CSV table of C-alpha atoms in Angstrom, one decimal:
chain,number,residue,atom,x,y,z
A,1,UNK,CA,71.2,43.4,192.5
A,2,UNK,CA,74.8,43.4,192.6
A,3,UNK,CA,75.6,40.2,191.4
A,4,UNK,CA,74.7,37.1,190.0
A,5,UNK,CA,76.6,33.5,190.5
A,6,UNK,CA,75.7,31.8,187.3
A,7,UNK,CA,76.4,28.2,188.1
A,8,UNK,CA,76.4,25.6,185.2
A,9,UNK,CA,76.1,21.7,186.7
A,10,UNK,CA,75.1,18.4,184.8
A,11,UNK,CA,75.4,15.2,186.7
A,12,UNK,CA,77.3,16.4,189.7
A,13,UNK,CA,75.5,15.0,192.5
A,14,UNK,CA,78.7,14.3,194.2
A,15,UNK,CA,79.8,18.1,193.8
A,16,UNK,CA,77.5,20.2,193.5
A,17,UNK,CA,77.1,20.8,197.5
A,18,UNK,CA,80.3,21.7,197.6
A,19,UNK,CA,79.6,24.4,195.1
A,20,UNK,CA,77.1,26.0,196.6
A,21,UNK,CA,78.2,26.0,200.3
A,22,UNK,CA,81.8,27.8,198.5
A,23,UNK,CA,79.0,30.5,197.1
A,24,UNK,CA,77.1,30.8,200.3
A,25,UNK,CA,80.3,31.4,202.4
A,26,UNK,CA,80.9,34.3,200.3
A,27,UNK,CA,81.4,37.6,203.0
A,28,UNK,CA,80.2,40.6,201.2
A,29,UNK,CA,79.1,43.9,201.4
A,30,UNK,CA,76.7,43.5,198.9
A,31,UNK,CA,73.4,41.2,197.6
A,32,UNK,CA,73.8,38.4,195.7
A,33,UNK,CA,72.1,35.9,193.9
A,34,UNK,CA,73.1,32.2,192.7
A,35,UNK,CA,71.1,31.0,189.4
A,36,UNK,CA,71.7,27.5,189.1
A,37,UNK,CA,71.3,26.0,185.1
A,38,UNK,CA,70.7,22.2,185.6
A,39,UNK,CA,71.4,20.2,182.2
A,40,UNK,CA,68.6,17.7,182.9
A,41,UNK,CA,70.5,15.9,185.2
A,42,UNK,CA,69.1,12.4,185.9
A,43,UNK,CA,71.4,11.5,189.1
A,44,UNK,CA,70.5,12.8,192.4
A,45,UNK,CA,71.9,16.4,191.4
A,46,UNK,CA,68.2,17.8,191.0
A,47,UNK,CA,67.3,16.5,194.4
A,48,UNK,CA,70.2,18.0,195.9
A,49,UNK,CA,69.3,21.9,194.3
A,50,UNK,CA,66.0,21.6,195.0
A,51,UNK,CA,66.9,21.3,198.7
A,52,UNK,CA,69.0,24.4,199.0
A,53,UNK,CA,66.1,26.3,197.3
A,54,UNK,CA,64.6,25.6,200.2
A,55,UNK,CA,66.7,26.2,202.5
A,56,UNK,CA,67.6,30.1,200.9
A,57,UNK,CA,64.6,30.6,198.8
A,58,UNK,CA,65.6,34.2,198.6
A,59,UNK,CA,68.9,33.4,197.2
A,60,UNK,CA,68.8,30.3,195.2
A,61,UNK,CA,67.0,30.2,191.5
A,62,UNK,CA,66.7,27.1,189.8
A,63,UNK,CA,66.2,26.8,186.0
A,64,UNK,CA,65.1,23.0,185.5
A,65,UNK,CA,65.0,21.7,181.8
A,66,UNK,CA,63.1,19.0,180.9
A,67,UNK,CA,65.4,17.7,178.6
A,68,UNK,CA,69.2,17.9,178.0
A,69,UNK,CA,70.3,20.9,175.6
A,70,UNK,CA,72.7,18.5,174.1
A,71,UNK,CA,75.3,21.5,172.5
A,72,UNK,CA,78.4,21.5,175.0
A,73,UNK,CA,76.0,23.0,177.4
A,74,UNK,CA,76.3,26.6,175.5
A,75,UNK,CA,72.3,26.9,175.3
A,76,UNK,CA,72.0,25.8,179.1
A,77,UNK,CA,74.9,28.4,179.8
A,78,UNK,CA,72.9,31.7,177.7
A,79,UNK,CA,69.9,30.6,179.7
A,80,UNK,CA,71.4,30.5,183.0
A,81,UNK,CA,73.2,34.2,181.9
A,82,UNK,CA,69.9,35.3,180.6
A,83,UNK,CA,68.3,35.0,184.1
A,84,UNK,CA,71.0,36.7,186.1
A,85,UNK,CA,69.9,39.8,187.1
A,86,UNK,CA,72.9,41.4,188.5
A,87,UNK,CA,75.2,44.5,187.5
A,88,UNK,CA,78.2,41.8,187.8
A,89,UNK,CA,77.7,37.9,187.0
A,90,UNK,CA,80.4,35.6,188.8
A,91,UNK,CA,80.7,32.0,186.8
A,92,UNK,CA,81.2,28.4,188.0
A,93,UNK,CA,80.8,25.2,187.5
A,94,UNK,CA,79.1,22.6,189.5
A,95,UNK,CA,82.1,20.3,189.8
A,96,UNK,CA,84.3,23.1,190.9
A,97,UNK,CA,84.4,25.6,194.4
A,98,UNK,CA,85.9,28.4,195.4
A,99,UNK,CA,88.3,28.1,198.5
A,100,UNK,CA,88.2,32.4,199.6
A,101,UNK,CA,85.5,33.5,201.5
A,102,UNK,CA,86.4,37.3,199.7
A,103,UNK,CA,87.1,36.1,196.7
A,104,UNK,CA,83.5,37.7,195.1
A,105,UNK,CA,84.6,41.1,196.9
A,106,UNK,CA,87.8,41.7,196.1
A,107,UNK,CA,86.5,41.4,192.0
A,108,UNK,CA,83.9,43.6,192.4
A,109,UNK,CA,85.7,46.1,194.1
A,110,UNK,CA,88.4,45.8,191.4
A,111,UNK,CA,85.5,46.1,188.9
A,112,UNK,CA,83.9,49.1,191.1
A,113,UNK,CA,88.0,51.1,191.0
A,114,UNK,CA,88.6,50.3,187.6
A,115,UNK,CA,86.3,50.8,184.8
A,116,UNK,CA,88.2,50.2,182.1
A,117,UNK,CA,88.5,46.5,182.9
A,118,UNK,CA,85.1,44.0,181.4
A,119,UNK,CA,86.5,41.1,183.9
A,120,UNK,CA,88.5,40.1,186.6
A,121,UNK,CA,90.0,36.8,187.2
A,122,UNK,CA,92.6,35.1,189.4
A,123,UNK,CA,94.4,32.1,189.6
A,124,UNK,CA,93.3,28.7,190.4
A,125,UNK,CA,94.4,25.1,191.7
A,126,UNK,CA,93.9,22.5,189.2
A,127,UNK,CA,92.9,19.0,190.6
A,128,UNK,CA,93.6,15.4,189.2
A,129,UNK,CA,91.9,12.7,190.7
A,130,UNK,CA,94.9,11.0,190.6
A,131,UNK,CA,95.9,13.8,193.7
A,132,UNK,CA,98.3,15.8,191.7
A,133,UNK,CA,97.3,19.7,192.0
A,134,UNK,CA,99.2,22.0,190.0
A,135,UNK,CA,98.6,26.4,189.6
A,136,UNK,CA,97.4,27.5,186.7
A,137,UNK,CA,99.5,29.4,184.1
A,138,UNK,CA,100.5,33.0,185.2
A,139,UNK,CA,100.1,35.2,182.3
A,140,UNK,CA,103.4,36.2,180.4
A,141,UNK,CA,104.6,39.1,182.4
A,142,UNK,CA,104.0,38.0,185.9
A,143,UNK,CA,106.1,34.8,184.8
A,144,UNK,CA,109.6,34.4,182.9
A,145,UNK,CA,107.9,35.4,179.4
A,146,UNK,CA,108.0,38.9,178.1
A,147,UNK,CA,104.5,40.5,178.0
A,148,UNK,CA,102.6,41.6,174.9
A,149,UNK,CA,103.4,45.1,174.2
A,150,UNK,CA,100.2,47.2,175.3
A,151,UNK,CA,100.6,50.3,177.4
A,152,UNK,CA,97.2,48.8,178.9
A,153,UNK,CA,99.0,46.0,181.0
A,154,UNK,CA,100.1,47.6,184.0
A,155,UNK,CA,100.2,47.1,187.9
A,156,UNK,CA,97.4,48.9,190.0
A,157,UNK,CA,96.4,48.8,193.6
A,158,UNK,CA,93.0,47.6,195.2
A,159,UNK,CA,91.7,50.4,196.6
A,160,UNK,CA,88.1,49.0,196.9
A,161,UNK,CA,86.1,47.9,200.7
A,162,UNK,CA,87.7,44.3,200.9
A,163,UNK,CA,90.1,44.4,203.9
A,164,UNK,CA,92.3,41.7,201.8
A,165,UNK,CA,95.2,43.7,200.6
A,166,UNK,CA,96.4,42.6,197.3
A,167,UNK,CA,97.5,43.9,193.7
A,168,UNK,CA,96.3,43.6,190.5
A,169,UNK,CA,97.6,43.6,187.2
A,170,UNK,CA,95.8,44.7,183.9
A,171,UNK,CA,96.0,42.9,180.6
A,172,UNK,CA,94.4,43.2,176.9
A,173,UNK,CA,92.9,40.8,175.3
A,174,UNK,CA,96.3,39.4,173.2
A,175,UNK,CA,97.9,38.2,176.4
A,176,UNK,CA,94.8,35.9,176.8
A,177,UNK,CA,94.8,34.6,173.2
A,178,UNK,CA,98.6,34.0,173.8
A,179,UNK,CA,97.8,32.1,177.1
A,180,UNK,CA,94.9,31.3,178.8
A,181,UNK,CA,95.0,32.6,182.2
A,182,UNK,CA,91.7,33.5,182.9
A,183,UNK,CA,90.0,30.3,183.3
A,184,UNK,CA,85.9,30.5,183.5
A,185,UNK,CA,85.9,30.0,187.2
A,186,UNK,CA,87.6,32.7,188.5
A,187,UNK,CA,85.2,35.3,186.1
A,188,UNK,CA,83.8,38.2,187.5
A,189,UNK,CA,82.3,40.3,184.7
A,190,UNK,CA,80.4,43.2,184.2
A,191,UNK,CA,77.0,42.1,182.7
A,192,UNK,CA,77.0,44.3,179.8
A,193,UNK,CA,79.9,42.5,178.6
A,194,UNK,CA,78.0,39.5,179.0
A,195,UNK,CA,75.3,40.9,177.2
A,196,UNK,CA,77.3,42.2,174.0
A,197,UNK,CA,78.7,38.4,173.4
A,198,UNK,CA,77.6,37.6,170.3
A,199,UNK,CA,75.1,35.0,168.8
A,200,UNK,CA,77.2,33.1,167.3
A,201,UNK,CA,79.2,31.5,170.1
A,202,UNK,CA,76.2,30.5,171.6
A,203,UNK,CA,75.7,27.9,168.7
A,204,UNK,CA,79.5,27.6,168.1
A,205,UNK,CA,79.8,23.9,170.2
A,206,UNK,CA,83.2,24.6,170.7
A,207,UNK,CA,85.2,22.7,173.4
A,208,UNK,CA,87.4,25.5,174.2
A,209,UNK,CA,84.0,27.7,175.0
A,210,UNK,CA,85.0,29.2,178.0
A,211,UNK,CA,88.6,30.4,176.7
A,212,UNK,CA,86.1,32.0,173.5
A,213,UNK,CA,83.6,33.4,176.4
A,214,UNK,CA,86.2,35.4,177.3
A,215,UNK,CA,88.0,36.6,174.8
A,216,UNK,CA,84.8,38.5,173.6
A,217,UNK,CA,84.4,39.6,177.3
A,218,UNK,CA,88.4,41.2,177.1
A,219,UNK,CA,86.9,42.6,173.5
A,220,UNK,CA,84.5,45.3,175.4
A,221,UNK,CA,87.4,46.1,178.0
A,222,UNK,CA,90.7,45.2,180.1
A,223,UNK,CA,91.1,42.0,182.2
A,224,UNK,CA,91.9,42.6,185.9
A,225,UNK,CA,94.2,39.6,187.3
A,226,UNK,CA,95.3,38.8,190.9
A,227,UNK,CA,97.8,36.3,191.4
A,228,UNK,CA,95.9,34.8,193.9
A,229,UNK,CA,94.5,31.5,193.9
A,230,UNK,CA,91.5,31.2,195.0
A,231,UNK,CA,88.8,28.4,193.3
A,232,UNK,CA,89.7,25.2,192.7
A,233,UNK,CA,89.4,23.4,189.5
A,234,UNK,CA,88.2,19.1,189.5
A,235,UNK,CA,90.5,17.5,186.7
A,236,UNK,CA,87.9,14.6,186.0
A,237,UNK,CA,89.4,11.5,184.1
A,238,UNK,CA,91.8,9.1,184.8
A,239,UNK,CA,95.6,10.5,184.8
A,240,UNK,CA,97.6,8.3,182.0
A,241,UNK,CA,94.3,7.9,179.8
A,242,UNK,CA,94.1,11.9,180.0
A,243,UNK,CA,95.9,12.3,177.0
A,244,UNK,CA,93.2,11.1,174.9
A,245,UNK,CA,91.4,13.7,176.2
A,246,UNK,CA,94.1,15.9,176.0
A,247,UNK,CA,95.0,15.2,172.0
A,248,UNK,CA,91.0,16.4,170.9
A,249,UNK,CA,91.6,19.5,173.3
A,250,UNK,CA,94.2,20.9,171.4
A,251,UNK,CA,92.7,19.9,167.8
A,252,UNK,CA,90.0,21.6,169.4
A,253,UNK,CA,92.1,24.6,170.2
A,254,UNK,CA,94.0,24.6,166.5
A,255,UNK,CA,89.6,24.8,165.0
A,256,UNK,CA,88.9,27.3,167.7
A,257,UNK,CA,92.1,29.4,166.7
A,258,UNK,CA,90.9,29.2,163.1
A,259,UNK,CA,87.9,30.8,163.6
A,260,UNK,CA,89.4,34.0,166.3
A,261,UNK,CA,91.7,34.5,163.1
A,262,UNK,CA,88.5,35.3,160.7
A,263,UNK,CA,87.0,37.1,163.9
A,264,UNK,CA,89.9,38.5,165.3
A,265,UNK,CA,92.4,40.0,162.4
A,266,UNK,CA,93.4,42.6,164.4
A,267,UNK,CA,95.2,40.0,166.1
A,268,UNK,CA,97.0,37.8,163.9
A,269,UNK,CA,100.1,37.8,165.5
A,270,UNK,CA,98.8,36.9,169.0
A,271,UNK,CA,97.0,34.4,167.3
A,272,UNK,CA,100.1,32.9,165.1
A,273,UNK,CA,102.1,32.3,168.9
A,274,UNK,CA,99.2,30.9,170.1
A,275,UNK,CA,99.0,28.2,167.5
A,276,UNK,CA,102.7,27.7,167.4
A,277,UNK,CA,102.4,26.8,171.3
A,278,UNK,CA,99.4,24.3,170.8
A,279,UNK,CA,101.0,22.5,167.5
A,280,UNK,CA,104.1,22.1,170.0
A,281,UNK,CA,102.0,20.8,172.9
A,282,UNK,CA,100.0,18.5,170.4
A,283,UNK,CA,103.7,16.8,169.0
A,284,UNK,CA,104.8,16.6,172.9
A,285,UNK,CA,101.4,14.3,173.3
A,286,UNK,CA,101.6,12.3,170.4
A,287,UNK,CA,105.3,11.0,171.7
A,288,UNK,CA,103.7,9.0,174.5
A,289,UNK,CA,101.9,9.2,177.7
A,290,UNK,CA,104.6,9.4,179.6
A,291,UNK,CA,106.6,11.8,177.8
A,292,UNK,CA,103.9,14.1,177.7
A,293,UNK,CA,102.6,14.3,181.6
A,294,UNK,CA,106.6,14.7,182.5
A,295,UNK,CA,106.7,17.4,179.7
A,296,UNK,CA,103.2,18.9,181.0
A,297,UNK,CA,104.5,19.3,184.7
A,298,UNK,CA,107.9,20.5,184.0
A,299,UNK,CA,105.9,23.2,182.0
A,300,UNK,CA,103.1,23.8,184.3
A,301,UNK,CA,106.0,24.3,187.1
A,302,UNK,CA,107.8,26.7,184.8
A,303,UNK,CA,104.5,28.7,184.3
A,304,UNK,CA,103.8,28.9,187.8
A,305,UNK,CA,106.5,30.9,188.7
A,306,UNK,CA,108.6,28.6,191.0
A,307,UNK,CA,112.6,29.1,190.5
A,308,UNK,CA,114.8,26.1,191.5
């Protein structure tokens, strides 16, 4: 097998269709599975899976737990990992699709040219439900920030199968503790990777998981990045009341920081400018709501790479 789709959902009854069908379109040269990890859903998101197992019983594999895991969903995610059989496994989230049909072909032909590289990722769309969509962060060089210094981050050509003619940059792992740029569901990575993430994050219930998952992917190799963007990501939560939400993900980030510094020391300086930008972020939301979502998108449009 190629690859896997590990595809984490919980209550998403409204999404998770959505999901699937942005899998299925998927044009590829190669086999591919989806393994679908339901977090004892109680909605009508089990219903919904169960019918697209029958429709592609050949490509569809439910794991169906009796009872929610209850941990951040980190035990449902190492289950749903465990069972992927493929030489690449591609993550997403039930809530969340991916809008190009070569999006899983252009990674692993990345992955296939470049072996150096654990993972691949790409840009995505975030979306509010308020309707405000925004880029994600580009990663320090391909924006108006210097890049770490690393011999490793260079540009390279695609010279794999996909008929989609694009470039690719290369990055080490202290560009993504300065910034996260590679967000979960844009992943492609190579399953040994995967397997050679340690125990300990599995039973870490950390909020800022994904961000971890991959910093100990980018610890067994290079990240591959396209500035392309091609998932996108549901914001869900109400826009002003967000920065509620916001204030424990950062507090979140400052704990999860703590913890790459006694795992990471190789890395203390990426590290330091990391937690410099989130204690700045953290006073921008504590001024008010309003302050902080003009602040946020002024940012956001800075980081995106627009020039007025």
């Amino acid at each position: 097998m190629k690859l896997s789709v590990s595809l984490i959902t919980f209550q998403e009854e409204a999404y998770i269709a959505q999901a699937l069908d942005s899998v299925l379109a998927q044009e590829t040269d190669f086999d591919f599975e989806i393994v679908v990890g339901d977090d004892a859903s109680t909605d009508g998101t089990r219903d919904i899976l169960n019918a697209y197992r029958h429709r592609y019983p050949d490509k569809v594999k439910l794991l169906l737990p009796e009872s929610n895991y209850g941990d951040f969903g980190l035990s449902n995610v190492r289950a749903t990992l465990d069972n992927c059989r493929g030489q690449y496994i591609a993550l997403l989230d039930g809530d969340d699709y991916w809008t190009e049909k070569t999006k899983l072909q252009q990674q692993v032909d990345f992955l296939d040219g470049n072996p150096e590289c654990s993972f691949s990722a790409h840009r995505i769309v975030h979306s509010s439900n308020d309707g405000h969509t925004e880029l994600s962060e580009l990663p320090a060089s391909s924006a108006a920030e210097k890049p770490a210094d690393s011999a490793a981050e260079k540009q390279v050509s695609n010279t794999g199968k996909s008929n989609v003619s694009s470039n690719w940059n290369i990055y080490t792992i202290e560009s993504l503790i300065r910034l996260n740029f590679a967000h979960k569901i844009s992943t492609v990575a190579r399953s040994d990777a995967v397997r050679a993430v340690p125990e300990w994050f599995y039973t870490s219930n950390l909020a800022s998981a994904d961000w971890v998952f991959n910093l100990l992917l980018a610890q067994q190799g290079h990240i591959g990045f396209i500035d392309s963007p091609m998932a996108i990501h549901r914001k869900r939560g109400g826009s002003v009341s967000d920065v509620h939400g916001q204030e424990r993900l950062l507090r979140d980030r400052l704990r999860t920081l703590n913890i790459l510094g006694a795992e990471f020391p190789q890395y203390q300086s990426a590290i330091k400018h990391a937690r410099l930008r989130t204690n700045i972020r953290l006073a921008i939301v504590n001024l008010s709501p309003g302050i902080y979502h003009w602040a946020q998108r002024a940012y956001c449009y800075r980081r995106s790479g627009y020039k007025s």
